[in-house]
Coordinates of C-alpha atoms in Angstrom, one line a residue:
Chain A
X1 CA -21.2 17.7 -7.0
X2 CA -23.8 15.4 -5.4
X3 CA -23.8 15.1 -1.6
X4 CA -24.1 11.7 -0.3
X5 CA -25.3 11.2 3.4
X6 CA -25.5 8.5 5.8
X7 CA -28.6 7.1 7.4
X8 CA -28.6 4.2 10.0
X9 CA -32.2 4.6 11.1
X10 CA -35.4 5.8 9.2
X11 CA -35.2 9.0 11.4
X12 CA -31.8 9.5 10.3
X13 CA -33.0 9.3 6.7
X14 CA -35.7 11.9 7.1
X15 CA -33.1 14.1 8.8
X16 CA -30.7 13.7 5.9
X17 CA -33.4 14.1 3.3
X18 CA -34.9 17.1 5.0
X19 CA -31.2 18.8 5.6
X20 CA -30.7 18.8 1.6
X21 CA -28.8 15.5 0.9
X22 CA -28.9 14.6 -2.8
X23 CA -28.5 11.0 -1.9
X24 CA -28.6 8.9 1.2
X25 CA -26.8 5.6 1.9
X26 CA -28.2 3.0 4.2
X27 CA -28.1 -0.7 4.8
X28 CA -30.3 -3.7 5.9
X29 CA -30.1 -4.7 9.7
X30 CA -27.9 -7.7 9.1
X31 CA -24.3 -8.7 8.1
X32 CA -24.8 -7.6 4.7
X33 CA -23.5 -4.2 5.5
X34 CA -20.5 -2.7 7.0
X35 CA -22.2 -0.9 9.8
X36 CA -23.8 -4.1 11.2
X37 CA -24.3 -2.7 14.8
X38 CA -27.3 -3.5 17.3
X39 CA -30.2 -1.2 16.7
X40 CA -29.0 0.2 13.6
X41 CA -30.4 0.0 9.7
X42 CA -33.5 -0.9 8.1
X43 CA -36.0 -3.8 7.5
X44 CA -37.1 -3.8 3.9
X45 CA -40.2 -2.3 4.9
X46 CA -38.6 0.7 6.4
X47 CA -36.5 1.0 3.3
X48 CA -39.1 1.1 1.0
X49 CA -40.9 3.8 3.1
X50 CA -37.6 5.4 3.5
X51 CA -37.2 5.6 -0.4
X52 CA -40.7 7.1 -0.8
X53 CA -39.8 9.8 1.6
X54 CA -36.4 10.6 0.0
X55 CA -37.7 10.6 -3.5
X56 CA -40.3 13.1 -2.2
X57 CA -37.6 15.3 -1.3
X58 CA -35.8 14.9 -4.4
X59 CA -33.1 12.5 -2.9
X60 CA -31.9 9.3 -4.0
X61 CA -31.5 6.2 -1.8
X62 CA -28.3 4.0 -2.4
X63 CA -28.2 0.7 -0.4
X64 CA -25.1 -0.6 0.8
X65 CA -24.5 -4.3 0.6
X66 CA -20.9 -4.2 1.1
X67 CA -19.7 -7.0 3.2
X68 CA -18.2 -10.0 1.8
X69 CA -20.9 -13.0 1.9
X70 CA -20.4 -15.9 4.0
X71 CA -19.3 -19.2 2.5
X72 CA -22.4 -21.4 1.9
X73 CA -24.7 -18.5 2.8
X74 CA -24.4 -16.3 -0.1
X75 CA -28.3 -16.0 -0.5
X76 CA -28.7 -13.8 2.3
X77 CA -26.6 -11.0 0.4
X78 CA -28.5 -11.8 -2.8
X79 CA -31.8 -11.7 -1.0
X80 CA -30.5 -8.0 0.1
X81 CA -29.9 -7.1 -3.4
X82 CA -33.2 -8.3 -4.7
X83 CA -35.0 -6.6 -1.5
X84 CA -33.1 -3.1 -2.2
X85 CA -34.4 -3.4 -5.9
X86 CA -38.0 -4.3 -4.8
X87 CA -37.7 -1.4 -2.4
X88 CA -37.1 0.9 -5.5
X89 CA -33.7 1.8 -4.2
X90 CA -31.6 4.1 -6.9
X91 CA -28.3 2.2 -6.5
X92 CA -26.7 -0.7 -5.0
X93 CA -23.5 -0.3 -3.3
X94 CA -21.3 -3.7 -3.1
X95 CA -17.7 -5.1 -3.0
X96 CA -18.0 -8.9 -3.4
X97 CA -17.6 -10.3 -6.6
X98 CA -20.4 -12.6 -5.8
X99 CA -22.8 -9.7 -4.8
X100 CA -21.9 -7.6 -7.9
X101 CA -22.5 -10.4 -10.2
X102 CA -25.8 -11.2 -8.8
X103 CA -27.0 -7.5 -9.0
X104 CA -25.5 -7.2 -12.9
X105 CA -27.2 -10.4 -13.9
X106 CA -30.6 -10.0 -12.0
X107 CA -31.1 -6.5 -11.9
X108 CA -29.0 -5.0 -14.8
X109 CA -31.3 -1.8 -14.8
X110 CA -30.4 -1.0 -11.1
X111 CA -27.3 1.4 -10.8
X112 CA -24.4 -0.5 -9.4
X113 CA -21.7 1.4 -7.2
X114 CA -18.5 -0.2 -6.1
X115 CA -18.0 0.0 -2.4
X116 CA -15.1 1.4 -1.1
X117 CA -14.5 -1.9 0.6
X118 CA -13.6 -3.1 -3.1
X119 CA -10.3 -1.3 -2.4
X120 CA -10.3 -0.6 -6.3
X121 CA -7.2 2.0 -6.5
X122 CA -6.0 1.9 -10.1
X123 CA -7.6 2.4 -13.4
X124 CA -7.2 -1.0 -14.4
X125 CA -9.2 -2.5 -11.4
X126 CA -11.9 0.2 -12.1
X127 CA -12.0 -0.9 -15.7
X128 CA -12.5 -4.5 -14.7
X129 CA -15.5 -3.7 -12.4
X130 CA -17.2 -1.3 -14.9
X131 CA -16.3 -3.8 -17.9
X132 CA -17.5 -6.9 -16.0
X133 CA -20.8 -5.7 -13.8
X134 CA -21.5 -2.4 -15.3
X135 CA -20.4 -0.6 -12.3
X136 CA -21.4 3.2 -12.8
X137 CA -19.7 4.7 -9.7
X138 CA -16.6 3.9 -7.6
X139 CA -16.2 4.8 -4.3
X140 CA -12.5 5.5 -3.9
X141 CA -10.5 3.9 -1.0
X142 CA -8.8 6.5 1.2
X143 CA -5.2 6.4 -0.3
X144 CA -5.2 9.2 -3.1
X145 CA -4.2 12.7 -2.9
X146 CA -6.4 15.1 -4.7
X147 CA -3.8 15.6 -7.9
X148 CA -3.9 11.6 -7.9
X149 CA -7.8 11.6 -7.9
X150 CA -7.6 14.1 -11.0
X151 CA -5.2 11.8 -12.9
X152 CA -7.4 8.7 -12.0
X153 CA -10.5 10.4 -13.5
X154 CA -8.8 11.3 -16.7
X155 CA -8.1 7.6 -17.0
X156 CA -11.5 6.1 -16.3
X157 CA -15.1 6.5 -17.7
X158 CA -17.2 5.8 -14.2
X159 CA -17.9 8.4 -11.8
X160 CA -16.0 8.7 -8.5
X161 CA -17.1 9.4 -5.1
X162 CA -14.8 10.5 -2.2
X163 CA -15.1 10.6 1.5
X164 CA -15.3 14.5 2.9
X165 CA -16.2 13.8 6.6
X166 CA -16.2 11.7 9.5
X167 CA -14.5 8.7 10.6
X168 CA -11.4 7.6 8.8
X169 CA -10.1 4.5 7.9
X170 CA -6.3 4.5 8.2
X171 CA -5.8 1.3 6.6
X172 CA -7.0 0.8 2.9
X173 CA -10.6 -0.3 3.5
X174 CA -11.8 -3.7 2.7
X175 CA -7.9 -4.9 3.1
X176 CA -7.8 -4.8 6.9
X177 CA -8.2 -7.7 9.5
X178 CA -6.8 -5.9 12.4
X179 CA -10.4 -6.1 14.4
X180 CA -10.9 -10.0 13.7
X181 CA -7.0 -10.4 14.7
X182 CA -8.0 -8.8 18.0
X183 CA -11.7 -9.6 18.5
X184 CA -12.9 -12.4 15.9
X185 CA -15.0 -9.9 14.3
X186 CA -14.2 -7.8 11.0
X187 CA -15.5 -5.2 8.6
X188 CA -15.1 -7.8 5.8
X189 CA -16.8 -10.8 7.5
X190 CA -19.3 -9.3 10.1
X191 CA -19.6 -5.7 9.3
X192 CA -18.0 -4.4 12.4
X193 CA -14.9 -3.0 13.4
X194 CA -13.5 -2.8 17.0
X195 CA -16.8 -4.1 18.1
X196 CA -18.3 -2.3 21.1
X197 CA -18.9 -5.8 23.1
X198 CA -15.4 -6.4 23.0
X199 CA -14.4 -2.8 24.5
X200 CA -13.5 -2.3 28.0
X201 CA -12.6 0.6 30.1
X202 CA -10.6 0.2 33.6
X203 CA -8.9 2.4 35.9
X204 CA -4.9 1.6 36.7
X205 CA -3.3 2.6 40.0
X206 CA -3.0 6.1 39.3
X207 CA -6.4 6.6 38.4
X208 CA -5.9 6.9 34.4
X209 CA -8.6 5.3 32.7
X210 CA -7.2 2.4 30.3
X211 CA -9.2 1.6 26.9
X212 CA -8.8 -2.0 26.1
X213 CA -10.2 -3.7 22.8
X214 CA -10.2 -7.7 23.0
X215 CA -8.3 -7.3 26.3
X216 CA -5.4 -5.0 24.5
X217 CA -4.6 -2.1 26.2
X218 CA -4.4 0.5 23.3
X219 CA -5.6 4.0 24.6
X220 CA -5.3 5.6 28.3
X221 CA -6.7 8.8 29.4
X222 CA -6.0 11.3 32.3
X223 CA -8.4 11.0 35.1
X224 CA -11.6 12.9 34.5
X225 CA -10.6 13.6 31.0
X226 CA -12.9 12.6 28.1
X227 CA -12.4 9.1 27.0
X228 CA -12.1 8.2 23.3
X229 CA -13.4 5.1 21.8
X230 CA -10.6 2.6 21.4
X231 CA -10.7 1.8 17.5
X232 CA -7.8 -0.3 16.9
X233 CA -5.8 1.9 14.2
X234 CA -6.1 5.0 16.2
X235 CA -4.8 3.5 19.4
X236 CA -1.5 4.2 21.1
X237 CA 1.3 1.5 20.9
X238 CA 4.8 1.3 21.6
X239 CA 7.2 0.6 18.9
X240 CA 11.1 1.5 18.7
X241 CA 11.0 2.5 22.3
X242 CA 8.5 5.3 21.9
X243 CA 4.6 5.2 22.6
X244 CA 2.2 7.2 20.6
X245 CA -0.3 6.8 18.0
X246 CA 1.6 4.8 15.5
X247 CA -1.0 4.5 12.9
X248 CA -3.0 7.5 13.3
X249 CA -3.9 10.0 16.0
X250 CA -7.6 10.1 17.1
X251 CA -8.7 12.3 14.3
X252 CA -11.8 12.5 11.9
X253 CA -11.6 13.6 8.4
X254 CA -12.8 17.0 7.3
X255 CA -12.1 17.9 3.7
X256 CA -14.1 21.1 3.6
X257 CA -11.1 22.9 2.5
X258 CA -10.5 20.7 -0.5
X259 CA -14.2 20.7 -2.1
X260 CA -13.1 22.9 -4.9
X261 CA -10.0 20.9 -5.7
X262 CA -12.2 17.7 -5.6
X263 CA -14.4 19.5 -8.1
X264 CA -11.8 20.4 -10.2
X265 CA -10.6 16.8 -9.9
X266 CA -13.7 15.6 -11.5
X267 CA -15.2 14.1 -8.4
X268 CA -19.1 13.4 -9.0
X269 CA -20.2 12.7 -5.4
X270 CA -18.9 13.7 -1.8
X271 CA -19.9 11.1 0.9
X272 CA -20.2 11.7 4.5
X273 CA -19.4 9.0 7.0
X274 CA -21.3 7.9 9.8
X275 CA -24.4 5.7 9.4
X276 CA -23.9 4.8 13.3
X277 CA -24.3 8.4 14.2
X278 CA -27.4 10.0 15.6
X279 CA -30.1 12.5 14.1
X280 CA -28.3 15.6 15.5
X281 CA -24.9 14.5 13.8
X282 CA -26.9 14.0 10.4
X283 CA -28.9 17.2 10.5
X284 CA -25.6 19.3 11.4
X285 CA -23.3 17.7 8.8
X286 CA -25.4 17.3 6.0
X287 CA -26.8 21.0 6.2
X288 CA -22.9 22.2 6.7
X289 CA -21.9 20.3 3.7
X290 CA -25.1 21.4 1.7
X291 CA -24.0 25.0 2.3
X292 CA -20.4 24.3 1.5
X293 CA -21.3 22.5 -1.8
X294 CA -23.8 25.1 -3.0
X295 CA -21.5 28.0 -1.8
X296 CA -18.8 26.5 -4.5
X297 CA -21.5 28.1 -7.0
X298 CA -22.8 30.9 -5.2
X299 CA -19.8 32.0 -3.4
X300 CA -21.7 32.0 0.1
X301 CA -19.4 31.3 2.8
X302 CA -19.9 27.9 4.6
X303 CA -16.8 28.3 6.7
X304 CA -18.8 29.0 10.3
X305 CA -21.3 26.4 9.5
X306 CA -18.3 23.8 8.8
X307 CA -16.4 25.1 12.0
X308 CA -19.4 24.0 14.0
X309 CA -18.8 20.7 13.0
X310 CA -15.9 20.2 14.9
X311 CA -17.7 18.8 18.0
X312 CA -18.7 16.0 15.9
X313 CA -15.2 14.7 15.0
X314 CA -13.3 12.4 17.1
X315 CA -11.6 14.0 20.1
X316 CA -12.7 17.3 18.3
X317 CA -9.5 17.0 15.9
X318 CA -9.7 16.8 12.0
X319 CA -7.4 16.1 9.1
X320 CA -7.6 16.1 5.3
X321 CA -6.1 12.4 5.5
X322 CA -4.7 10.9 2.3
X323 CA -5.9 14.0 0.0
X324 CA -2.6 15.7 1.0
X325 CA 0.2 13.6 0.1
X326 CA 2.2 14.7 3.5
X327 CA -0.3 12.3 5.2
X328 CA 1.7 9.2 4.0
Chain B
X1 CA -10.8 -45.9 -4.1
X2 CA -8.5 -43.1 -5.2
X3 CA -5.0 -42.6 -3.6
X4 CA -4.8 -39.3 -1.8
X5 CA -2.2 -37.2 -3.2
X6 CA 0.7 -36.1 -0.9
X7 CA 0.0 -32.7 0.7
X8 CA 2.4 -30.2 -1.0
X9 CA 4.4 -27.2 0.8
X10 CA 4.8 -24.0 -0.7
X11 CA 6.9 -21.1 0.5
X12 CA 4.8 -17.8 0.2
X13 CA 6.5 -14.4 -0.9
X14 CA 8.8 -12.7 1.5
X15 CA 7.0 -9.7 2.8
X16 CA 10.1 -7.9 4.2
X17 CA 12.9 -5.6 2.7
X18 CA 15.6 -8.1 2.9
X19 CA 19.2 -7.4 1.0
X20 CA 19.8 -9.1 -2.3
X21 CA 22.5 -11.3 -0.8
X22 CA 19.9 -12.2 2.0
X23 CA 17.7 -13.1 -0.7
X24 CA 20.0 -15.0 -2.8
X25 CA 21.6 -17.1 0.1
X26 CA 18.0 -17.5 1.3
X27 CA 16.8 -19.2 -2.1
X28 CA 19.8 -21.1 -2.7
X29 CA 19.5 -22.6 0.6
X30 CA 15.7 -23.1 -0.3
X31 CA 16.6 -24.8 -3.5
X32 CA 19.3 -27.0 -2.2
X33 CA 18.0 -28.1 1.2
X34 CA 14.1 -27.5 1.9
X35 CA 11.3 -30.0 1.5
X36 CA 9.5 -27.3 -0.5
X37 CA 7.5 -27.9 -3.8
X38 CA 6.4 -24.6 -4.9
X39 CA 8.0 -21.0 -4.2
X40 CA 6.4 -17.8 -4.4
X41 CA 8.6 -15.1 -5.0
X42 CA 8.6 -11.2 -5.9
X43 CA 7.9 -8.0 -4.3
X44 CA 4.5 -7.9 -2.8
X45 CA 4.3 -5.0 -0.3
X46 CA 6.1 -2.0 -1.2
X47 CA 6.9 -0.9 -5.3
X48 CA 9.7 1.6 -3.9
X49 CA 11.8 -1.7 -2.9
X50 CA 11.7 -3.0 -6.3
X51 CA 14.6 -1.4 -8.0
X52 CA 16.7 -2.7 -5.2
X53 CA 15.7 -6.4 -5.7
X54 CA 15.1 -6.5 -9.4
X55 CA 18.2 -8.5 -10.0
X56 CA 17.4 -11.3 -7.3
X57 CA 14.5 -12.9 -9.1
X58 CA 15.8 -14.2 -12.5
X59 CA 18.8 -15.5 -10.6
X60 CA 16.4 -17.2 -7.7
X61 CA 14.0 -18.5 -10.3
X62 CA 16.8 -20.3 -12.3
X63 CA 18.4 -21.9 -9.1
X64 CA 15.0 -22.9 -7.7
X65 CA 13.6 -24.3 -10.9
X66 CA 17.1 -26.3 -11.5
X67 CA 16.3 -28.1 -8.1
X68 CA 12.9 -28.9 -9.4
X69 CA 10.9 -26.5 -7.6
X70 CA 7.7 -24.9 -9.2
X71 CA 8.2 -21.1 -9.2
X72 CA 5.5 -18.6 -9.1
X73 CA 6.1 -14.8 -9.4
X74 CA 3.8 -13.2 -6.7
X75 CA 2.8 -9.6 -7.7
X76 CA 2.3 -6.4 -5.6
X77 CA -0.8 -6.3 -3.6
X78 CA -1.3 -2.4 -3.7
X79 CA -0.2 -1.0 -7.1
X80 CA -0.2 3.0 -6.7
X81 CA 1.6 4.5 -9.3
X82 CA 2.1 4.6 -13.1
X83 CA 5.4 2.9 -12.8
X84 CA 3.9 0.2 -10.6
X85 CA 0.9 -0.4 -12.8
X86 CA 3.4 -0.6 -15.8
X87 CA 5.5 -3.4 -14.0
X88 CA 2.3 -5.3 -13.4
X89 CA 0.9 -5.2 -16.9
X90 CA 4.5 -6.8 -17.9
X91 CA 4.3 -9.5 -15.3
X92 CA 0.9 -10.5 -16.5
X93 CA 2.2 -11.2 -19.7
X94 CA 5.3 -13.3 -18.5
X95 CA 5.4 -16.7 -19.7
X96 CA 5.6 -18.2 -16.1
X97 CA 2.9 -18.9 -13.2
X98 CA 1.8 -16.0 -11.5
X99 CA -0.1 -15.1 -8.1
X100 CA -2.4 -12.1 -8.5
X101 CA -2.8 -10.1 -5.1
X102 CA -5.0 -7.1 -6.7
X103 CA -7.9 -7.1 -9.1
X104 CA -5.8 -4.6 -11.1
X105 CA -4.1 -7.6 -12.7
X106 CA -7.1 -9.6 -13.5
X107 CA -7.8 -8.0 -17.0
X108 CA -4.0 -8.2 -18.2
X109 CA -4.0 -11.5 -17.3
X110 CA -6.6 -12.5 -20.0
X111 CA -8.0 -15.7 -18.5
X112 CA -4.8 -17.3 -18.6
X113 CA -3.9 -19.5 -15.4
X114 CA -3.1 -17.8 -12.2
X115 CA -3.0 -18.3 -8.6
X116 CA -5.4 -16.1 -6.7
X117 CA -3.4 -14.8 -3.6
X118 CA -4.6 -14.0 -0.1
X119 CA -4.9 -10.4 -0.3
X120 CA -7.7 -10.8 -2.8
X121 CA -11.3 -10.6 -1.1
X122 CA -12.4 -13.9 -2.0
X123 CA -14.8 -15.0 0.8
X124 CA -17.3 -17.4 -1.0
X125 CA -17.7 -20.0 -3.4
X126 CA -19.5 -17.7 -6.2
X127 CA -16.3 -15.3 -5.8
X128 CA -13.8 -17.9 -6.2
X129 CA -16.1 -19.8 -9.1
X130 CA -16.0 -16.2 -10.7
X131 CA -12.2 -16.1 -10.7
X132 CA -11.8 -19.8 -11.7
X133 CA -13.8 -18.9 -14.8
X134 CA -11.3 -16.0 -15.5
X135 CA -8.1 -18.3 -15.0
X136 CA -7.7 -19.0 -11.4
X137 CA -6.2 -22.4 -10.7
X138 CA -5.4 -22.2 -7.2
X139 CA -6.2 -19.8 -4.6
X140 CA -4.8 -19.1 -1.0
X141 CA -7.8 -17.6 1.2
X142 CA -7.5 -14.5 3.0
X143 CA -6.1 -15.5 6.4
X144 CA -9.1 -14.2 8.6
X145 CA -11.5 -16.7 6.4
X146 CA -12.4 -19.6 8.9
X147 CA -11.6 -23.3 8.0
X148 CA -15.0 -24.2 7.7
X149 CA -15.8 -21.6 5.0
X150 CA -12.9 -22.8 3.1
X151 CA -14.1 -26.2 3.6
X152 CA -17.4 -25.4 2.2
X153 CA -15.8 -23.4 -0.7
X154 CA -13.4 -26.4 -1.6
X155 CA -16.3 -28.7 -2.0
X156 CA -18.4 -26.4 -4.2
X157 CA -15.3 -25.0 -6.3
X158 CA -13.3 -28.3 -6.3
X159 CA -11.5 -27.5 -9.8
X160 CA -9.5 -24.7 -7.9
X161 CA -6.6 -26.0 -5.8
X162 CA -6.8 -24.7 -2.2
X163 CA -3.4 -23.6 -0.5
X164 CA -3.9 -22.7 3.4
X165 CA -1.4 -19.9 4.9
X166 CA 0.2 -22.3 7.4
X167 CA 3.2 -20.4 8.9
X168 CA 4.2 -17.0 9.8
X169 CA 3.1 -13.7 10.9
X170 CA -0.4 -13.1 9.5
X171 CA -0.7 -10.4 6.8
X172 CA -3.5 -8.2 8.4
X173 CA -3.5 -4.8 6.6
X174 CA -2.4 -2.4 4.0
X175 CA -2.5 1.2 4.0
X176 CA -1.2 4.1 1.7
X177 CA 0.7 5.2 4.7
X178 CA 4.2 3.9 5.5
X179 CA 4.2 3.0 9.4
X180 CA 7.8 2.4 9.4
X181 CA 8.7 5.8 8.1
X182 CA 6.0 7.4 10.6
X183 CA 7.5 5.4 13.3
X184 CA 10.9 7.1 12.7
X185 CA 9.7 10.8 12.2
X186 CA 10.1 10.3 8.1
X187 CA 7.4 10.4 5.4
X188 CA 6.8 7.6 2.7
X189 CA 8.2 9.7 -0.1
X190 CA 11.5 10.1 1.8
X191 CA 11.5 6.7 3.9
X192 CA 15.2 6.1 3.6
X193 CA 14.2 2.3 3.5
X194 CA 14.3 2.1 7.0
X195 CA 12.2 -1.0 6.8
X196 CA 15.2 -2.8 6.2
X197 CA 16.3 -2.6 9.9
X198 CA 13.4 -5.2 10.7
X199 CA 13.4 -8.1 8.6
X200 CA 10.7 -9.9 10.5
X201 CA 8.8 -6.6 10.9
X202 CA 8.7 -4.0 13.4
X203 CA 7.4 -5.0 16.8
X204 CA 4.5 -2.9 17.9
X205 CA 3.4 -3.5 21.7
X206 CA 0.4 -2.3 23.4
X207 CA 0.3 0.4 26.3
X208 CA 1.0 -2.3 28.8
X209 CA 3.9 -3.9 27.1
X210 CA 1.9 -6.8 25.4
X211 CA 3.1 -8.0 22.1
X212 CA 0.4 -7.6 19.6
X213 CA 1.4 -6.6 15.9
X214 CA 4.3 -5.9 13.6
X215 CA 4.7 -2.9 11.0
X216 CA 6.3 -3.6 7.8
X217 CA 6.4 -0.4 5.7
X218 CA 2.6 0.0 4.3
X219 CA 1.8 -3.5 5.9
X220 CA 0.5 -4.5 9.3
X221 CA 1.2 -8.2 10.5
X222 CA 0.4 -10.2 13.5
X223 CA 3.1 -10.2 16.2
X224 CA 2.0 -13.9 16.6
X225 CA 3.2 -16.6 14.3
X226 CA 0.3 -18.5 12.7
X227 CA 0.9 -22.2 12.7
X228 CA -1.9 -24.5 11.0
X229 CA -1.0 -27.6 12.2
X230 CA -3.6 -29.7 10.5
X231 CA -2.9 -33.3 9.7
X232 CA -2.7 -34.6 6.1
X233 CA -6.2 -36.3 6.6
X234 CA -7.5 -33.4 8.0
X235 CA -6.5 -31.3 5.0
X236 CA -7.6 -33.7 2.5
X237 CA -11.1 -34.0 4.1
X238 CA -11.3 -30.0 4.0
X239 CA -10.2 -30.0 0.3
X240 CA -6.9 -28.3 0.8
X241 CA -4.3 -29.6 -1.4
X242 CA -1.2 -27.4 -0.2
X243 CA 0.3 -25.4 2.9
X244 CA 1.9 -22.1 2.7
X245 CA 4.9 -21.1 4.7
X246 CA 5.7 -17.5 4.9
X247 CA 9.4 -16.4 5.0
X248 CA 11.0 -15.1 8.2
X249 CA 14.4 -15.0 9.5
X250 CA 14.1 -18.3 11.3
X251 CA 15.7 -21.2 9.8
X252 CA 12.9 -21.8 7.2
X253 CA 14.4 -25.1 6.0
X254 CA 14.2 -26.2 9.5
X255 CA 10.5 -25.0 9.4
X256 CA 9.8 -26.6 6.1
X257 CA 11.3 -29.9 7.1
X258 CA 9.3 -29.9 10.3
X259 CA 6.0 -29.3 8.4
X260 CA 6.9 -32.1 5.9
X261 CA 7.7 -34.6 9.1
X262 CA 4.2 -33.4 10.4
X263 CA 2.4 -34.0 7.3
X264 CA 4.2 -37.5 6.8
X265 CA 2.8 -38.4 10.2
X266 CA 6.3 -38.3 11.9
X267 CA 5.6 -35.5 14.0
X268 CA 2.3 -35.0 15.9
X269 CA 0.9 -31.4 16.3
X270 CA 2.4 -31.1 19.7
X271 CA 6.0 -32.0 18.3
X272 CA 5.7 -29.6 15.5
X273 CA 4.6 -26.9 17.9
X274 CA 7.9 -27.6 20.1
X275 CA 10.2 -28.2 17.0
X276 CA 9.0 -24.8 15.6
X277 CA 9.4 -23.0 19.0
X278 CA 12.9 -23.9 19.1
X279 CA 13.6 -22.0 16.1
X280 CA 13.5 -18.4 17.0
X281 CA 10.2 -17.6 15.7
X282 CA 9.2 -13.8 15.3
X283 CA 6.5 -14.3 17.8
X284 CA 4.5 -16.9 20.1
X285 CA 2.4 -19.2 18.3
X286 CA -1.3 -18.6 17.2
X287 CA -3.9 -20.2 15.1
X288 CA -7.3 -19.2 16.3
X289 CA -8.5 -17.6 12.7
X290 CA -9.0 -21.2 11.5
X291 CA -11.9 -21.7 13.8
X292 CA -13.1 -18.1 13.2
X293 CA -12.0 -16.7 16.6
X294 CA -9.6 -13.8 17.4
X295 CA -6.5 -14.5 15.2
X296 CA -4.0 -14.0 18.1
X297 CA -5.3 -16.9 20.2
X298 CA -3.8 -20.4 20.2
X299 CA -6.5 -23.2 20.4
X300 CA -6.5 -26.8 19.8
X301 CA -7.3 -27.9 16.4
X302 CA -9.0 -31.1 15.7
X303 CA -6.8 -34.0 14.8

């Protein structure tokens, strides 16, 4: 299985290539990609240099142009596709019909991957994208259990890529407007979720730290305890007279234990989340999973390397998410 | 000069787990009393609910069509299993108008006319033009899409009718996890259909008790009730032909008739708000998505 690793900066790209990534995904520094954070992402020149570096290390570069193009301004997205092709990127990852159509028409020689943001969660939807745009690989929305992925792979002719580590969307990717409801900025429209400029921390009378997003208090921490980031779907809410993590606990995905099952289910590529993360995260997680993937054939134990990644997970807590049916 | 066509009113599909009797009474009243031109119906949110309401739809369709309303079958937004996928394929071949809420259905519909529903990610003119070539004759934009974007798209793709989500709790998110089940300590597979307890969704508040969201099985909605109080003139200028009202337990006949009066100029925006607020709405009014701002806010819209 191919190990697909994130890079938010040229330094992270080099770190991922050095740590043994088979492929590295990244995006341009604008709203065309779903990690549109200040100080992150690539200029066309940086991307071109990154591609040269990655190729020298035997790694591919996949460019995420996976937000939905703004009405009246689609050319920004089309330009991003053209730039990615000009930089000799190995594949383009897209979700919007307009972006997919442009890539398929203007760059038919370039591999096209369907972004998780397209939320293609049935063989029919995947056939549609494959037949219409020549999509070669689909990044699966995090709604499937492993047996369901195996069944899906029997029904489709394209490759599948699944998330194995990092931040975990609880809502179906590409079908969530919670962030824009609270803040006006959304993954689909602006490429951000729960954006930092809408986050506020304040102390209540008892000294507890309250975390707010868009003015809504969605988490609280004991005095002196480490404060988590108020991502909307991992906040605390009250419903039915009870208060707690209604949608999901503050946890991160780690599907290490399921790698063999995913391989048997016919998965082609394993994806690590975290384009917003620093070099230490990239180097640590990529080398850990490199060892884990290689261990599937060599039998070498990657357990300790993976256990060391716990500190990279939200609140130090991990889940195998939807891959186990009980998660639902 | 061409005469401007009357802005129509549509009733959207009901997102909630209502009983058979509730549905039949509801659609009978809509048929007899509501100023509604078009009705979308069918289970959109949860395939597990489908067996319970299967008997509703043929009766409701007949009743509504008899009263002269256009009826559109709205389809499941997130099909997951084989049974749901089979149902979708059958629905694609029904000889009646349908609304597509997931790309899964596009190949089966094979370029026959359909409405592109608000759950599809259509955010720009090229995406809508793409769907138009494959049969889309009407489009209800995603709720977070600002009015100026809708206006630009309408101008560039005039062949598709545009229907604006104009009333009700905003459909914000879908998940594979059922939050009703989770809140009650159950799993999705053994949910006991507990979502039936909340016919307008389960209220979700913040830690300081502020109303915020509403859960409806695998769906998350806004707590606030969106009201697009845009005048008929403004809608015409924006290229919008129809408003969609999303069903709630509030008196939907009164809601639709208030909107009709507003569109006909008998009420102004403030009077529409005031009339609606007297109707036991599920949440406070909001509308700021139309201006590209945080959706929960209430802002003044241009007249």
